[in-house]
Backbone as ProteinMPNN parsed JSONL, in Angstrom:
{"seq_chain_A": "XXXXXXXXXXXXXXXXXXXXXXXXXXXXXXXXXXXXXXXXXXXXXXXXXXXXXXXXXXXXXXXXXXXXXXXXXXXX", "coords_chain_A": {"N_chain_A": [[7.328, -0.403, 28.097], [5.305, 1.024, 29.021], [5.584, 3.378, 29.022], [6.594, 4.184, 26.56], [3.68, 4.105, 25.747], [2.268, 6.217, 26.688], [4.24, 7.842, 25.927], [2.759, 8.04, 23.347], [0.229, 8.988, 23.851], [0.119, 11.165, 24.921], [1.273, 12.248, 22.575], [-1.236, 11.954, 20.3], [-2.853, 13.225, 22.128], [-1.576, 15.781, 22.064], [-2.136, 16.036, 19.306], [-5.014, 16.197, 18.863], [-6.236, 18.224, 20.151], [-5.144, 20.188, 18.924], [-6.396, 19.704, 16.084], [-9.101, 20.109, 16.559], [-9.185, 22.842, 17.725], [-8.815, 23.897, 15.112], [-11.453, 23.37, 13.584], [-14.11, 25.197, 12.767], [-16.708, 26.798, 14.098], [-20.154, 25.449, 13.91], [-22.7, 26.029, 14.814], [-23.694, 28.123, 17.365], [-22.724, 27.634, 20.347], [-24.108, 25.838, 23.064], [-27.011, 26.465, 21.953], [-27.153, 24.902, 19.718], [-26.189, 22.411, 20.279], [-28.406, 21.441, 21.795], [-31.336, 21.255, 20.081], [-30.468, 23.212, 18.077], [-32.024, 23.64, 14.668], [-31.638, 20.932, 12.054], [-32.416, 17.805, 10.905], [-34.606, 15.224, 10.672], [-33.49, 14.21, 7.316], [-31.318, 14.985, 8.042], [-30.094, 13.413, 9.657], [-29.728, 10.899, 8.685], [-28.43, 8.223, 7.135], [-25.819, 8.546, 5.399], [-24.111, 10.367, 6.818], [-21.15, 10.332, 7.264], [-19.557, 11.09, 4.502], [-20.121, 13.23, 4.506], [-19.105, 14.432, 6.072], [-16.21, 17.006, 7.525], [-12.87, 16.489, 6.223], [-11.525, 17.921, 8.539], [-13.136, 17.349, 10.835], [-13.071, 14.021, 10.11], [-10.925, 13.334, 10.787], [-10.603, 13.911, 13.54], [-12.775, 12.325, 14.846], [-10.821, 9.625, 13.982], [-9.018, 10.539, 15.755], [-9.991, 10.645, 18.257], [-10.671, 7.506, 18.796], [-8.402, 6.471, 18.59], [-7.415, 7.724, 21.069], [-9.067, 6.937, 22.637], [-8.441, 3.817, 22.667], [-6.233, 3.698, 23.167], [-5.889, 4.751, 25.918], [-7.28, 2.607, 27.253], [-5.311, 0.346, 26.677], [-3.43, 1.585, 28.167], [-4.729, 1.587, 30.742], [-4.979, -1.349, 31.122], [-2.972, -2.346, 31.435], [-1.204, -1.163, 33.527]], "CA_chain_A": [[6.094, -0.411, 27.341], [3.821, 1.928, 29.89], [6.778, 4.981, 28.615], [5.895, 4.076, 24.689], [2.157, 4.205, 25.4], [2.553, 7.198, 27.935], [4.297, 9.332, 25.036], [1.933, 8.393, 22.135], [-0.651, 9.558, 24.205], [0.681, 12.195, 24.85], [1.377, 12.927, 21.169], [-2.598, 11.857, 20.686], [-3.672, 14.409, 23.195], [-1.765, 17.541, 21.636], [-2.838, 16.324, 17.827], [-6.513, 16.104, 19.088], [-6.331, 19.686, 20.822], [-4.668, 20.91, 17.023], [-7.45, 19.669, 15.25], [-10.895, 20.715, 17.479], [-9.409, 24.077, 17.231], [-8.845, 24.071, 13.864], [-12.042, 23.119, 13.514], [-14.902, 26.057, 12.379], [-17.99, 26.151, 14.777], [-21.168, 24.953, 13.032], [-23.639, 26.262, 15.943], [-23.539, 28.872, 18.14], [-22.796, 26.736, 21.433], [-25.206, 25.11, 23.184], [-28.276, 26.351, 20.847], [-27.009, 24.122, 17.91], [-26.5, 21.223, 21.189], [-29.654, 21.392, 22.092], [-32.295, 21.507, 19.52], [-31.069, 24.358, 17.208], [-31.298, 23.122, 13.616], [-31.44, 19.935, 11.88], [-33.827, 17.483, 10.775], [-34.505, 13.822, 10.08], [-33.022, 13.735, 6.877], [-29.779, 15.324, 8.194], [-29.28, 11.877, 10.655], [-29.481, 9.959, 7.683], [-26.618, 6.843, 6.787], [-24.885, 9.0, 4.913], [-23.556, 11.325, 7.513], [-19.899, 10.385, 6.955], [-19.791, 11.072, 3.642], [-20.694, 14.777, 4.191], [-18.105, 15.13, 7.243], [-15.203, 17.181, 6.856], [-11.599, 16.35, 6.561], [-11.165, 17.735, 9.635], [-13.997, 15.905, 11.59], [-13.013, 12.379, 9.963], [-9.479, 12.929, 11.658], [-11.16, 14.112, 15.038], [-13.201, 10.789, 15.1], [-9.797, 8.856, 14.462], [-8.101, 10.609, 17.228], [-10.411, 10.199, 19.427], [-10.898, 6.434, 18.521], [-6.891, 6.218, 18.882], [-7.495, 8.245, 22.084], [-9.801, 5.782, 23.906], [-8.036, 2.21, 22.551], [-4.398, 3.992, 23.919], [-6.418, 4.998, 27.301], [-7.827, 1.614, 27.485], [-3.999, -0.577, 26.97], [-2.899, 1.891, 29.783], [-5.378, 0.754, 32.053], [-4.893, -2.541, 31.512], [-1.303, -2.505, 31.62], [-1.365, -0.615, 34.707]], "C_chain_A": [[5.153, 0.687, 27.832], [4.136, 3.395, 29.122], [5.881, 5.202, 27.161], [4.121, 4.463, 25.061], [1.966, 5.767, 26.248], [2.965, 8.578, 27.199], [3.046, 9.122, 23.635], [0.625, 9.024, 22.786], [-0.853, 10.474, 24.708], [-0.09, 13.376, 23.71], [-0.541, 13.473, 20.74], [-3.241, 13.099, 20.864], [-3.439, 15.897, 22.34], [-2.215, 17.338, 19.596], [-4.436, 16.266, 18.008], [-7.134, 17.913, 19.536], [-6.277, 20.901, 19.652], [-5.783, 21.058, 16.44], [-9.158, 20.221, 15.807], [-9.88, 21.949, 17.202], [-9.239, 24.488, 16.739], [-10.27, 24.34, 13.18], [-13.582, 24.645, 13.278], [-16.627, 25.39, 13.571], [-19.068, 26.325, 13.81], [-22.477, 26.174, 13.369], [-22.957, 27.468, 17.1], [-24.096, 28.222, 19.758], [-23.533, 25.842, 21.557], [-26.288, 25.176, 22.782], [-28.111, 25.305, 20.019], [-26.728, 22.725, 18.741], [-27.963, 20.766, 20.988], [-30.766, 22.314, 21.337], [-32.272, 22.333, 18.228], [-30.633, 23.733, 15.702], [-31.667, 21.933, 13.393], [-32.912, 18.535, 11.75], [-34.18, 15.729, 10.662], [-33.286, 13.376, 9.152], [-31.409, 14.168, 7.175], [-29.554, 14.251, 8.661], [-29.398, 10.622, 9.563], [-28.329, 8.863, 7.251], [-25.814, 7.356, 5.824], [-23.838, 9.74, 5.289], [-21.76, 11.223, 6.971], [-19.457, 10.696, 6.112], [-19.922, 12.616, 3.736], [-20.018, 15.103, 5.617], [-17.113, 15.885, 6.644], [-14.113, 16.662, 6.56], [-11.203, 15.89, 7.54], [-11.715, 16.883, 11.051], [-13.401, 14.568, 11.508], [-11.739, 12.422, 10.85], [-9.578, 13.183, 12.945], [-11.315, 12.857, 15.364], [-11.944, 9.936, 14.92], [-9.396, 9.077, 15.504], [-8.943, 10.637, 18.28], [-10.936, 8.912, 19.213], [-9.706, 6.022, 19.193], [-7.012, 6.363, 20.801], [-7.752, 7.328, 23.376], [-9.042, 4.227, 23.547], [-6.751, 2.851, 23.173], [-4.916, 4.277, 25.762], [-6.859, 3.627, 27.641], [-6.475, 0.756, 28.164], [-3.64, -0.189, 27.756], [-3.704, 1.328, 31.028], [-5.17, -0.676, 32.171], [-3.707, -3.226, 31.581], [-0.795, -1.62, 32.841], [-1.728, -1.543, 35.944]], "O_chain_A": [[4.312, 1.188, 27.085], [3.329, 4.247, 28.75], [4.976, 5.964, 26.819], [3.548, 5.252, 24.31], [0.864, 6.192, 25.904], [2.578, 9.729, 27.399], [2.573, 10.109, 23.071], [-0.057, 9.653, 21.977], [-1.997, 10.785, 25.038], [-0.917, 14.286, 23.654], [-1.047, 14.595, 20.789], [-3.916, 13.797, 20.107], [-4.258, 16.758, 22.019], [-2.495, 18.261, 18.831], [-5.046, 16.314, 16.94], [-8.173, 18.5, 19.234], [-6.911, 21.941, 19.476], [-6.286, 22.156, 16.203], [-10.094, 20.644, 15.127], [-9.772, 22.004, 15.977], [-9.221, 25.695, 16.984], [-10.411, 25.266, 12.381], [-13.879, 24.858, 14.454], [-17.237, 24.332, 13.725], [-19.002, 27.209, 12.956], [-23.027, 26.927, 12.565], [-21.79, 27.479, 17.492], [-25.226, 28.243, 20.244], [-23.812, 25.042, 20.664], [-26.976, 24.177, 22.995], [-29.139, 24.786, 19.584], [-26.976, 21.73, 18.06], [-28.46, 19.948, 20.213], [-31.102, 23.467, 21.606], [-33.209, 22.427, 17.435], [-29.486, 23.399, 15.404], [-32.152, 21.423, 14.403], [-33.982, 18.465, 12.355], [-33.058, 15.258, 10.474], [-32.372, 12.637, 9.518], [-30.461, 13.684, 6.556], [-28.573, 13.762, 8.101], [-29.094, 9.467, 9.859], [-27.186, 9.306, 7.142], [-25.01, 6.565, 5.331], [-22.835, 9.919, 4.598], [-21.283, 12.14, 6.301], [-18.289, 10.855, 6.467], [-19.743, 13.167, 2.65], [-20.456, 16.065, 6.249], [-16.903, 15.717, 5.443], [-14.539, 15.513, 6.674], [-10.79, 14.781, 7.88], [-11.148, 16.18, 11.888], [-13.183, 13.927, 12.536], [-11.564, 11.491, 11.638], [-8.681, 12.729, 13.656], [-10.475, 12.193, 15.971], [-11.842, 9.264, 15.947], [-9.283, 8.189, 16.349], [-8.394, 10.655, 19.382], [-12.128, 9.025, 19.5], [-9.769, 5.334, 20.212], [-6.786, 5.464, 21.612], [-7.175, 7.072, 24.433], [-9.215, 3.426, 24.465], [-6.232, 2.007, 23.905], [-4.177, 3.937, 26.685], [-6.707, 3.558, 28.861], [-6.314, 0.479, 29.352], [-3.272, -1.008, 28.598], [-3.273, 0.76, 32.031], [-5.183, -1.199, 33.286], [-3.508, -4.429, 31.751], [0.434, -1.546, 32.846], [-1.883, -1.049, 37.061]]}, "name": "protein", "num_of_chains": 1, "seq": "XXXXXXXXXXXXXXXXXXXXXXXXXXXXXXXXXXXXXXXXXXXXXXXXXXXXXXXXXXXXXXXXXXXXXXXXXXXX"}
């Protein structure tokens, strides 16, 4: 069982690495971190909705990422 969780997270790891640098930067580094840009109504409840593609499948794999990092620890 540790093997099975050991390669999907693996797998995980290099489809997460695929997609971030697939990924088009928004912001020019840490300006667009910290402060550059953006306004109220951008943080609005719609945000998801106006993600990309590639974002929504980031946020899975790193969802996947941390519940497969988790069963290892506790199967460890």
């Amino acid at each position: 069982m540790r093997i099975f969780f050991g390669v999907i997270h693996i797998l995980i790891c290099v489809a997460l690495i695929a997609v971030v640098m697939m990924q088009h930067r928004k912001a020019g580094g840490f300006s667009g971190a910290f402060g550059g840009g953006g306004t109220q109504a951008d943080m609005s409840a719609g945000t998801w909705q106006r993600m990309s593609g590639l974002t929504k499948i980031t946020t899975g794999l790193i969802i996947a990422f941390m519940v497969v990092s988790i069963i290892q620890a506790v199967i460890a």
